[in-house]
Amino acid sequence: MTQAPAPPPPSRRRHDREIISLAVPAFGALVAEPLFVMVDSAIVGHLGTPQLAGLAVAAALLTTAVSIFVFLAYATTAAVARRVGAGDLASAIRQGMDGIWLAILLGIAVIAVTLPTAPSLVDIFGASDTAAPYAITYLRISSLGIPAMLVVLAATGVLRGLQDTRTPLYVAIGGFAANGALNAGLVYGAGLGIAGSAWGTVIAQVSMAIAYLIVVVRGARRHGASLRPDAAGIRASAQAGVPLLVRTLSLRAVLMIATAVAARLGDTEIAAHQIILSLWSLMAFALDAIAIAGQAIIGRYLGADDAKGAREACRRMVQWGIVSGVVFGALIVLARPLFVPLFTSDRAVQDTLIPALLVVALSQPIAGVVFVLDGVLMGAGDGRYLAWAMLVTLAVFAPVALLVPVIGGGLTALWWAMALMMTVRMVTLWLRTRSGKWIVTGATR
């Protein structure tokens, strides 16, 4: 008689429950961001290849303008979670309010820079003469929603730190539905073309920011946390985010270099690259759901002086990351005949993207480990190491990617360079996690 396998140990089951309860709702909220771009790509792609190529450049610039400030979410999650672990909810929410005020100030500054420089930014990315006008139009209109996007980041960080990933899920669902309806109605119904797509995204983002603010303000009042801007608190939030800003700038530089190289390969290549990048981002955010759980869980354990729990949670989340990466890679391969025609009917674009898409599928298990360890170190507040590790990754990736137009290989070679980038990240993050130097307990690091 075959003996039944032994049940997993209690600590493992506990970590699984924590990971699932936070990661599943986080997954739904995280995929909303790439889904926004995917909806735009699917709708604009049927307007024509020049429009899709213009969207590719503008979306890369817009995403960069917002994503460099992702520390508003990540640093806030870690800081709030530590204070939650230490049992100080009022201080936790006050920390989050400082991040929201910082988000508003940064958003205004980004608009002031983006509006007048849009043509120059598009030109730097090497957009063709046919694609550039569409890129400029989309970038200028969409930049008006940047303050709302940054507020969403900061408020999301507050809720994640409070171990609440369900509210961001509900807001994301509403925002995604509104974005899809507005895009379809404004692009085709109102005949606004690519401008309609941009306006639809702006309206959806502003609505999401308002919803988040209502939730956070209610929480602040309930726990007696001040809503007023505090110069010292805002300054402290900015300083805490500097290492993560360096890390994110380096990562965005990787994606910008990849888009610039694809643009110089031709309109067909950049259009295919935009589709692949949208899908890659979707997979990245899906894997990052476990990392988000890691930020909240690791921060809480360290805040509660539970180093053992933090180590066990880290180990279990890495296992989750590997399995998830394998599953997502298989889905890309099996479902490609179904989703590729949704983005473009141009046969040349389809033929160009499929080989590169297979490279993305093969690299997903590596990505699973990368995003999980990234989240663990963020939750621990180990931003300084993350900054240096990403600078090393950029130094390896940049020369390889820039050689692609010279040595040949087209878009597939470019995505092999992206796979190399992810491998370097995995090695640097694994070395740090293995060392144990990231484990620092207490309400503050």
XYZ file of N, CA and C in Angstrom, residues 11 18 20 82 86 105 141 170 185 231 249 254 258 317 347-348 356 363 368 400 424:
63
model
N 4.408 26.031 9.080
C 4.945 27.327 8.662
C 4.807 27.505 7.156
N -0.606 33.347 3.355
C -0.279 34.770 3.316
C 0.026 35.221 1.890
N -0.875 33.801 -0.971
C -2.066 33.750 -1.824
C -3.008 34.911 -1.513
N 6.500 47.754 7.877
C 7.328 47.665 9.080
C 6.579 48.243 10.281
N 5.186 46.555 13.753
C 5.506 47.089 15.072
C 4.269 47.549 15.831
N 3.419 66.559 -6.092
C 4.464 67.522 -6.470
C 5.283 67.014 -7.662
N -1.024 64.459 -24.701
C -2.322 64.316 -24.036
C -2.199 63.421 -22.801
N -10.045 46.170 -6.749
C -11.341 46.704 -7.135
C -11.191 47.998 -7.939
N -14.847 54.100 -27.494
C -15.800 55.153 -27.839
C -15.147 56.384 -28.441
N 6.531 69.086 5.451
C 7.752 69.262 4.661
C 8.817 68.239 5.045
N 15.500 53.951 -12.573
C 16.050 54.649 -13.737
C 16.917 53.717 -14.571
N 17.168 50.401 -19.534
C 17.206 49.143 -20.276
C 16.056 49.080 -21.269
N 16.127 49.301 -25.419
C 15.518 48.252 -26.230
C 14.538 48.848 -27.242
N 8.520 32.036 -1.318
C 8.132 32.893 -2.442
C 8.992 32.639 -3.680
N 0.807 40.910 -41.664
C 1.523 39.626 -41.660
C 3.009 39.807 -41.369
N 3.592 40.882 -41.860
C 5.011 41.116 -41.627
C 5.295 41.323 -40.145
N 10.740 36.173 -31.527
C 11.136 36.905 -30.326
C 10.236 36.555 -29.148
N 12.407 32.657 -21.069
C 13.031 33.402 -19.974
C 12.102 33.641 -18.782
N 10.649 34.924 -12.980
C 9.936 34.622 -11.749
C 10.818 34.779 -10.522
N 25.540 45.198 -25.388
C 25.037 44.049 -26.149
C 23.853 44.460 -27.014
N 21.410 38.347 -15.507
C 22.336 39.112 -14.665
C 21.632 39.589 -13.405
